[in-house]
Amino acid sequence: MKPIPDNEKSWLTNFFSGSNALQWEQITSGSAPPEWLTPVTPWLEFLSRSPLDRPLLLPVFADNGLRHWYAVAENDQIAAQLLEEVRAFIGPSFSQFSGRWHHLSDSNVSERALHTRFGWRVLRIDLNSETDRVNVERSIARYRKLLSQRPPIPDRTTRPFGAVRNDFDLALLAGNAGRAKLLLEELVSSGRIGADQHRFLQFRFLVGLGRVEEVARDRPRIESIMDLALPPQTIVDVVESLYEVHVEPMERKLELPALAEVFRQQISRPFGALFRERRGIRRPRVLRAFFLFEASKQERNDIRCGAIVETYPKDDAGFELIQSWFAGLVPARPGDQLEQVRQAIADEDYERATSLAFEGVPQLWAYSALLRCAIESGSNELRDRVSRALQHLEPSMLTGFSERDRERWLRLTTTPVTSSKSQPESGWLEWAIDVGQRADEWAPLEVLSKSVLKWDVSKYGANPESCSQLADLVGNASEQSARIFRDAFPAMVDFFVERPEKPQRAFISIYSMLIKVIAWSGAVSADELEISTSLARALLSTGPDEALYTECLQDLQEIIAANGAAVHLDWALSLAELLAFYPAQERELRLRVFFGIFEMCRAAAHRLTAEQRAVLELLAADYGTAELLSGLPLAARGAEETRVEFAGVIGIYTLNEPAGQRAREVIERLLPSARVELSHATAATDRLRQLAKSADLFVFAWKTSTHQAFYCVKESRKDRDVIMPSGGGTASLVRSVLDQVRALPQFHATDLRQAPT
């Protein structure tokens, strides 16, 4: 047998153990019966390939012979191939193969090993009867021979770097830590990123999953990047994490001098190098951090402080706070116009620098600043403005230019300016217009990644007409532009859904359009489905009119129809729950959406877990369709879940109160000895502290939490784990608890059929 990589041996050792009569030691030593080794060894040789580029079938033996086979796949593409080929080679003629993915049991050591390695991509092949064994084994042998002769196809296993990065961003938005980790590994293995970029992506991974405290308290990790040229996203990730953990909990409790001292001790002294450049970033928390960095210095730059206040979004909740800080600076010298321009250029705030420089014309320094802004900003619109302003410049002024300014003047006057009615760097609408006008003349996604952190989200919250125009541009895009907008989907979700503290009425047309983007895509990933729920929640919470509500539900119907696989049941139940919580503008249509979700559950009834069935019962009562449950088949004999007796206290923090109450009802039904306590506090209350401290298990729905509550929980839990589910619906909360409980070895597992109903 060919050597097997060390990273594969761990799960193989677990798979060939326990109730599997064929043990891993027997395989490696060759001491197993020949009739057992013969069908196994050729399949194991596939693992010597890197990566595993074809399906794999492995048997489980009983003392009296073969019991069943498992078929597994490395990725989604191979999984689709596996499903069709097992159906073709084996099918239902000699086996009980149903054409559905197997629901793996945590109580089965072999199945747990497969889940660790292959996730959900596992099929189980059971014989109809003992007399079919020869036929099944012969078919499996033929299938293996075909696979061994199949040449590798590089295109099937190597994805474009941009597609992997896009999926990585989607996984973070969905809170899918497992998939985000795998995608990060795929990005690294592509060879397209160096050690520095790897560090930056690790910060993105942690912050994107809400693990800001882990970042803020990891001094060696931050120190490893401080001397590097940081991309804007990394500045945001690191500075916001430090600020959230060390400063934000007390920023409204302390006066400026005391707060600046806290900032100096916790952030400035160890991490001052992070504040060399602001890179034009306009995120409120980053702006407050840069302000306090200056305020904490012995020789502070009041020009920079004033520029930050001028740049700060006026509609943000922290605007009055930063204004009061600025007013409290003593002394506060405004500085002359040249100093202000220099500071704006240093912070890459070219819009402010240009505005100030035009006010200084015809002074020589003003022309010098305009030339620098025109060249360094990369904005065609700005180059065009400066070029027109300087075309009648007196020759005598040119003689006063420095050598560098003369070079900039030469570049400005000799390099053609691409005409454009918009400035794609200035905002979403301008960027989208340019995508439609000249998508093949520039790199729109590159411009977007460099510019989006400079855009003020509050600007769009005050301008619903611009949001509607943006939605129309995306919805009516040409095929070429539509592809670009699809690639920009994660950035749009992050900007309009994740960045604001709460959904904005002005964004309702964008929420609707982003849901359509998913609906138009047909079958999508689990991460995109989770994001569709977030989009629907944002839209419904803004109180849409009947037309928008109807449109939203019709789009959701399309998404359900195209993604009705059993692996998406938790998502579908969460969506049904979400629709039940909000007023129905069109009750009949909402009921049809629920019927579609119920059909998903009915088709996979034999795979429904106890918690899924319990949630479905509650939903059926919500929709007035309890009679539907009488037609729901019972779980198949081989598909029962296991339940554990748990007599501890389970704390759940969520701002989604109805979901929390439902989760408590379901958990207490499935774990009758447990006590579930809820908290919906938006601040660090004594009750929340006590619950976090005393609970045996604590669930924190981090996607909808407040920072004050998070700090409170982490401090109270100390070194004990906090369960952080990716979703906020009942199904997600319950599943996160039961998965954790089932992983506790000290509790006794019992058959779920004994659970009270």
JSON list of C-alpha atoms in Angstrom, two decimals, residues 157-294:
[
{"chain": "A", "resi": 157, "resn": "THR", "atom": "CA", "xyz": [-9.90, 21.27, -8.20]},
{"chain": "A", "resi": 158, "resn": "THR", "atom": "CA", "xyz": [-8.28, 24.68, -8.66]},
{"chain": "A", "resi": 159, "resn": "ARG", "atom": "CA", "xyz": [-10.59, 27.63, -8.33]},
{"chain": "A", "resi": 160, "resn": "PRO", "atom": "CA", "xyz": [-9.84, 31.21, -9.30]},
{"chain": "A", "resi": 161, "resn": "PHE", "atom": "CA", "xyz": [-8.25, 33.14, -6.44]},
{"chain": "A", "resi": 162, "resn": "GLY", "atom": "CA", "xyz": [-10.92, 35.85, -6.62]},
{"chain": "A", "resi": 163, "resn": "ALA", "atom": "CA", "xyz": [-13.72, 33.28, -6.30]},
{"chain": "A", "resi": 164, "resn": "VAL", "atom": "CA", "xyz": [-12.12, 31.77, -3.19]},
{"chain": "A", "resi": 165, "resn": "ARG", "atom": "CA", "xyz": [-11.64, 35.20, -1.63]},
{"chain": "A", "resi": 166, "resn": "ASN", "atom": "CA", "xyz": [-15.26, 36.06, -2.41]},
{"chain": "A", "resi": 167, "resn": "ASP", "atom": "CA", "xyz": [-16.45, 32.87, -0.71]},
{"chain": "A", "resi": 168, "resn": "PHE", "atom": "CA", "xyz": [-14.20, 33.67, 2.27]},
{"chain": "A", "resi": 169, "resn": "ASP", "atom": "CA", "xyz": [-15.89, 37.06, 2.70]},
{"chain": "A", "resi": 170, "resn": "LEU", "atom": "CA", "xyz": [-19.34, 35.44, 2.40]},
{"chain": "A", "resi": 171, "resn": "ALA", "atom": "CA", "xyz": [-18.47, 32.88, 5.07]},
{"chain": "A", "resi": 172, "resn": "LEU", "atom": "CA", "xyz": [-17.44, 35.66, 7.45]},
{"chain": "A", "resi": 173, "resn": "LEU", "atom": "CA", "xyz": [-20.66, 37.59, 6.80]},
{"chain": "A", "resi": 174, "resn": "ALA", "atom": "CA", "xyz": [-22.64, 34.41, 7.53]},
{"chain": "A", "resi": 175, "resn": "GLY", "atom": "CA", "xyz": [-20.64, 33.72, 10.71]},
{"chain": "A", "resi": 176, "resn": "ASN", "atom": "CA", "xyz": [-19.56, 30.33, 9.34]},
{"chain": "A", "resi": 177, "resn": "ALA", "atom": "CA", "xyz": [-16.26, 29.82, 11.17]},
{"chain": "A", "resi": 178, "resn": "GLY", "atom": "CA", "xyz": [-15.58, 26.31, 9.89]},
{"chain": "A", "resi": 179, "resn": "ARG", "atom": "CA", "xyz": [-15.95, 27.14, 6.23]},
{"chain": "A", "resi": 180, "resn": "ALA", "atom": "CA", "xyz": [-14.08, 30.44, 6.60]},
{"chain": "A", "resi": 181, "resn": "LYS", "atom": "CA", "xyz": [-11.13, 28.55, 8.07]},
{"chain": "A", "resi": 182, "resn": "LEU", "atom": "CA", "xyz": [-11.09, 26.08, 5.17]},
{"chain": "A", "resi": 183, "resn": "LEU", "atom": "CA", "xyz": [-11.26, 28.91, 2.64]},
{"chain": "A", "resi": 184, "resn": "LEU", "atom": "CA", "xyz": [-8.42, 30.73, 4.38]},
{"chain": "A", "resi": 185, "resn": "GLU", "atom": "CA", "xyz": [-6.34, 27.57, 4.06]},
{"chain": "A", "resi": 186, "resn": "GLU", "atom": "CA", "xyz": [-7.29, 27.36, 0.39]},
{"chain": "A", "resi": 187, "resn": "LEU", "atom": "CA", "xyz": [-6.17, 30.95, -0.15]},
{"chain": "A", "resi": 188, "resn": "VAL", "atom": "CA", "xyz": [-2.83, 30.20, 1.48]},
{"chain": "A", "resi": 189, "resn": "SER", "atom": "CA", "xyz": [-2.30, 26.98, -0.49]},
{"chain": "A", "resi": 190, "resn": "SER", "atom": "CA", "xyz": [-2.97, 28.83, -3.77]},
{"chain": "A", "resi": 191, "resn": "GLY", "atom": "CA", "xyz": [0.49, 30.38, -3.55]},
{"chain": "A", "resi": 192, "resn": "ARG", "atom": "CA", "xyz": [-0.97, 33.78, -4.41]},
{"chain": "A", "resi": 193, "resn": "ILE", "atom": "CA", "xyz": [-0.43, 35.39, -1.01]},
{"chain": "A", "resi": 194, "resn": "GLY", "atom": "CA", "xyz": [2.76, 35.97, 0.92]},
{"chain": "A", "resi": 195, "resn": "ALA", "atom": "CA", "xyz": [3.43, 35.80, 4.65]},
{"chain": "A", "resi": 196, "resn": "ASP", "atom": "CA", "xyz": [2.33, 39.41, 5.21]},
{"chain": "A", "resi": 197, "resn": "GLN", "atom": "CA", "xyz": [-0.97, 38.97, 3.37]},
{"chain": "A", "resi": 198, "resn": "HIS", "atom": "CA", "xyz": [-1.54, 35.79, 5.35]},
{"chain": "A", "resi": 199, "resn": "ARG", "atom": "CA", "xyz": [-1.25, 37.78, 8.59]},
{"chain": "A", "resi": 200, "resn": "PHE", "atom": "CA", "xyz": [-3.70, 40.37, 7.29]},
{"chain": "A", "resi": 201, "resn": "LEU", "atom": "CA", "xyz": [-6.21, 37.65, 6.36]},
{"chain": "A", "resi": 202, "resn": "GLN", "atom": "CA", "xyz": [-5.89, 36.08, 9.81]},
{"chain": "A", "resi": 203, "resn": "PHE", "atom": "CA", "xyz": [-6.99, 39.39, 11.35]},
{"chain": "A", "resi": 204, "resn": "ARG", "atom": "CA", "xyz": [-9.88, 39.57, 8.87]},
{"chain": "A", "resi": 205, "resn": "PHE", "atom": "CA", "xyz": [-10.86, 36.02, 9.83]},
{"chain": "A", "resi": 206, "resn": "LEU", "atom": "CA", "xyz": [-10.94, 36.73, 13.57]},
{"chain": "A", "resi": 207, "resn": "VAL", "atom": "CA", "xyz": [-12.65, 40.12, 13.38]},
{"chain": "A", "resi": 208, "resn": "GLY", "atom": "CA", "xyz": [-15.15, 38.95, 10.78]},
{"chain": "A", "resi": 209, "resn": "LEU", "atom": "CA", "xyz": [-16.28, 36.26, 13.21]},
{"chain": "A", "resi": 210, "resn": "GLY", "atom": "CA", "xyz": [-16.63, 38.70, 16.09]},
{"chain": "A", "resi": 211, "resn": "ARG", "atom": "CA", "xyz": [-13.49, 37.56, 17.92]},
{"chain": "A", "resi": 212, "resn": "VAL", "atom": "CA", "xyz": [-12.28, 41.11, 18.52]},
{"chain": "A", "resi": 213, "resn": "GLU", "atom": "CA", "xyz": [-11.10, 40.47, 22.06]},
{"chain": "A", "resi": 214, "resn": "GLU", "atom": "CA", "xyz": [-8.85, 37.69, 20.83]},
{"chain": "A", "resi": 215, "resn": "VAL", "atom": "CA", "xyz": [-7.26, 40.19, 18.45]},
{"chain": "A", "resi": 216, "resn": "ALA", "atom": "CA", "xyz": [-7.00, 43.03, 20.97]},
{"chain": "A", "resi": 217, "resn": "ARG", "atom": "CA", "xyz": [-5.29, 40.88, 23.59]},
{"chain": "A", "resi": 218, "resn": "ASP", "atom": "CA", "xyz": [-2.84, 39.17, 21.23]},
{"chain": "A", "resi": 219, "resn": "ARG", "atom": "CA", "xyz": [0.07, 41.59, 21.50]},
{"chain": "A", "resi": 220, "resn": "PRO", "atom": "CA", "xyz": [2.63, 39.43, 19.62]},
{"chain": "A", "resi": 221, "resn": "ARG", "atom": "CA", "xyz": [0.27, 39.07, 16.65]},
{"chain": "A", "resi": 222, "resn": "ILE", "atom": "CA", "xyz": [-0.28, 42.84, 16.42]},
{"chain": "A", "resi": 223, "resn": "GLU", "atom": "CA", "xyz": [3.41, 43.58, 16.87]},
{"chain": "A", "resi": 224, "resn": "SER", "atom": "CA", "xyz": [4.19, 41.28, 13.95]},
{"chain": "A", "resi": 225, "resn": "ILE", "atom": "CA", "xyz": [2.48, 43.68, 11.51]},
{"chain": "A", "resi": 226, "resn": "MET", "atom": "CA", "xyz": [3.18, 47.12, 12.98]},
{"chain": "A", "resi": 227, "resn": "ASP", "atom": "CA", "xyz": [6.21, 47.78, 10.76]},
{"chain": "A", "resi": 228, "resn": "LEU", "atom": "CA", "xyz": [4.41, 46.72, 7.58]},
{"chain": "A", "resi": 229, "resn": "ALA", "atom": "CA", "xyz": [2.53, 48.85, 5.08]},
{"chain": "A", "resi": 230, "resn": "LEU", "atom": "CA", "xyz": [-0.97, 47.99, 6.24]},
{"chain": "A", "resi": 231, "resn": "PRO", "atom": "CA", "xyz": [-3.96, 47.80, 3.89]},
{"chain": "A", "resi": 232, "resn": "PRO", "atom": "CA", "xyz": [-6.96, 49.88, 5.02]},
{"chain": "A", "resi": 233, "resn": "GLN", "atom": "CA", "xyz": [-8.99, 46.79, 5.99]},
{"chain": "A", "resi": 234, "resn": "THR", "atom": "CA", "xyz": [-6.28, 45.60, 8.38]},
{"chain": "A", "resi": 235, "resn": "ILE", "atom": "CA", "xyz": [-6.05, 49.06, 9.96]},
{"chain": "A", "resi": 236, "resn": "VAL", "atom": "CA", "xyz": [-9.81, 48.92, 10.53]},
{"chain": "A", "resi": 237, "resn": "ASP", "atom": "CA", "xyz": [-9.72, 45.37, 11.91]},
{"chain": "A", "resi": 238, "resn": "VAL", "atom": "CA", "xyz": [-6.90, 45.96, 14.38]},
{"chain": "A", "resi": 239, "resn": "VAL", "atom": "CA", "xyz": [-7.67, 49.53, 15.47]},
{"chain": "A", "resi": 240, "resn": "GLU", "atom": "CA", "xyz": [-11.38, 48.86, 15.94]},
{"chain": "A", "resi": 241, "resn": "SER", "atom": "CA", "xyz": [-10.62, 45.71, 17.96]},
{"chain": "A", "resi": 242, "resn": "LEU", "atom": "CA", "xyz": [-8.24, 47.55, 20.26]},
{"chain": "A", "resi": 243, "resn": "TYR", "atom": "CA", "xyz": [-10.70, 50.40, 20.67]},
{"chain": "A", "resi": 244, "resn": "GLU", "atom": "CA", "xyz": [-13.72, 48.17, 21.32]},
{"chain": "A", "resi": 245, "resn": "VAL", "atom": "CA", "xyz": [-11.96, 46.19, 24.02]},
{"chain": "A", "resi": 246, "resn": "HIS", "atom": "CA", "xyz": [-9.81, 48.78, 25.81]},
{"chain": "A", "resi": 247, "resn": "VAL", "atom": "CA", "xyz": [-11.59, 52.13, 25.36]},
{"chain": "A", "resi": 248, "resn": "GLU", "atom": "CA", "xyz": [-15.20, 51.94, 24.22]},
{"chain": "A", "resi": 249, "resn": "PRO", "atom": "CA", "xyz": [-16.63, 50.52, 27.48]},
{"chain": "A", "resi": 250, "resn": "MET", "atom": "CA", "xyz": [-15.54, 53.71, 29.27]},
{"chain": "A", "resi": 251, "resn": "GLU", "atom": "CA", "xyz": [-15.55, 56.40, 26.59]},
{"chain": "A", "resi": 252, "resn": "ARG", "atom": "CA", "xyz": [-18.75, 57.99, 27.92]},
{"chain": "A", "resi": 253, "resn": "LYS", "atom": "CA", "xyz": [-17.81, 57.52, 31.58]},
{"chain": "A", "resi": 254, "resn": "LEU", "atom": "CA", "xyz": [-14.47, 59.35, 31.68]},
{"chain": "A", "resi": 255, "resn": "GLU", "atom": "CA", "xyz": [-13.49, 62.92, 30.92]},
{"chain": "A", "resi": 256, "resn": "LEU", "atom": "CA", "xyz": [-11.09, 63.44, 28.01]},
{"chain": "A", "resi": 257, "resn": "PRO", "atom": "CA", "xyz": [-7.84, 63.63, 30.05]},
{"chain": "A", "resi": 258, "resn": "ALA", "atom": "CA", "xyz": [-8.57, 60.38, 31.89]},
{"chain": "A", "resi": 259, "resn": "LEU", "atom": "CA", "xyz": [-9.76, 58.67, 28.72]},
{"chain": "A", "resi": 260, "resn": "ALA", "atom": "CA", "xyz": [-6.67, 59.82, 26.82]},
{"chain": "A", "resi": 261, "resn": "GLU", "atom": "CA", "xyz": [-4.50, 58.35, 29.58]},
{"chain": "A", "resi": 262, "resn": "VAL", "atom": "CA", "xyz": [-6.28, 55.01, 29.26]},
{"chain": "A", "resi": 263, "resn": "PHE", "atom": "CA", "xyz": [-5.70, 55.16, 25.52]},
{"chain": "A", "resi": 264, "resn": "ARG", "atom": "CA", "xyz": [-2.03, 55.99, 26.04]},
{"chain": "A", "resi": 265, "resn": "GLN", "atom": "CA", "xyz": [-1.45, 53.07, 28.40]},
{"chain": "A", "resi": 266, "resn": "GLN", "atom": "CA", "xyz": [-3.47, 50.44, 26.57]},
{"chain": "A", "resi": 267, "resn": "ILE", "atom": "CA", "xyz": [-2.95, 51.37, 22.91]},
{"chain": "A", "resi": 268, "resn": "SER", "atom": "CA", "xyz": [-0.56, 54.27, 22.16]},
{"chain": "A", "resi": 269, "resn": "ARG", "atom": "CA", "xyz": [2.49, 52.95, 23.97]},
{"chain": "A", "resi": 270, "resn": "PRO", "atom": "CA", "xyz": [2.43, 49.36, 22.71]},
{"chain": "A", "resi": 271, "resn": "PHE", "atom": "CA", "xyz": [0.84, 49.95, 19.30]},
{"chain": "A", "resi": 272, "resn": "GLY", "atom": "CA", "xyz": [1.53, 53.58, 18.34]},
{"chain": "A", "resi": 273, "resn": "ALA", "atom": "CA", "xyz": [2.95, 52.57, 14.95]},
{"chain": "A", "resi": 274, "resn": "LEU", "atom": "CA", "xyz": [-0.56, 51.60, 13.83]},
{"chain": "A", "resi": 275, "resn": "PHE", "atom": "CA", "xyz": [-1.51, 55.29, 13.71]},
{"chain": "A", "resi": 276, "resn": "ARG", "atom": "CA", "xyz": [1.06, 56.48, 11.18]},
{"chain": "A", "resi": 277, "resn": "GLU", "atom": "CA", "xyz": [-1.51, 56.67, 8.38]},
{"chain": "A", "resi": 278, "resn": "ARG", "atom": "CA", "xyz": [-5.29, 56.86, 8.40]},
{"chain": "A", "resi": 279, "resn": "ARG", "atom": "CA", "xyz": [-5.52, 56.01, 4.68]},
{"chain": "A", "resi": 280, "resn": "GLY", "atom": "CA", "xyz": [-8.70, 58.07, 4.28]},
{"chain": "A", "resi": 281, "resn": "ILE", "atom": "CA", "xyz": [-10.74, 55.68, 6.45]},
{"chain": "A", "resi": 282, "resn": "ARG", "atom": "CA", "xyz": [-14.01, 57.16, 7.72]},
{"chain": "A", "resi": 283, "resn": "ARG", "atom": "CA", "xyz": [-15.24, 54.44, 10.04]},
{"chain": "A", "resi": 284, "resn": "PRO", "atom": "CA", "xyz": [-16.43, 56.26, 13.20]},
{"chain": "A", "resi": 285, "resn": "ARG", "atom": "CA", "xyz": [-14.64, 54.02, 15.67]},
{"chain": "A", "resi": 286, "resn": "VAL", "atom": "CA", "xyz": [-11.36, 54.37, 13.77]},
{"chain": "A", "resi": 287, "resn": "LEU", "atom": "CA", "xyz": [-11.75, 58.15, 13.68]},
{"chain": "A", "resi": 288, "resn": "ARG", "atom": "CA", "xyz": [-12.32, 58.28, 17.43]},
{"chain": "A", "resi": 289, "resn": "ALA", "atom": "CA", "xyz": [-9.25, 56.10, 17.95]},
{"chain": "A", "resi": 290, "resn": "PHE", "atom": "CA", "xyz": [-7.06, 58.36, 15.81]},
{"chain": "A", "resi": 291, "resn": "PHE", "atom": "CA", "xyz": [-8.39, 61.41, 17.66]},
{"chain": "A", "resi": 292, "resn": "LEU", "atom": "CA", "xyz": [-7.55, 59.93, 21.06]},
{"chain": "A", "resi": 293, "resn": "PHE", "atom": "CA", "xyz": [-4.13, 58.91, 19.76]},
{"chain": "A", "resi": 294, "resn": "GLU", "atom": "CA", "xyz": [-3.40, 62.56, 19.06]}
]
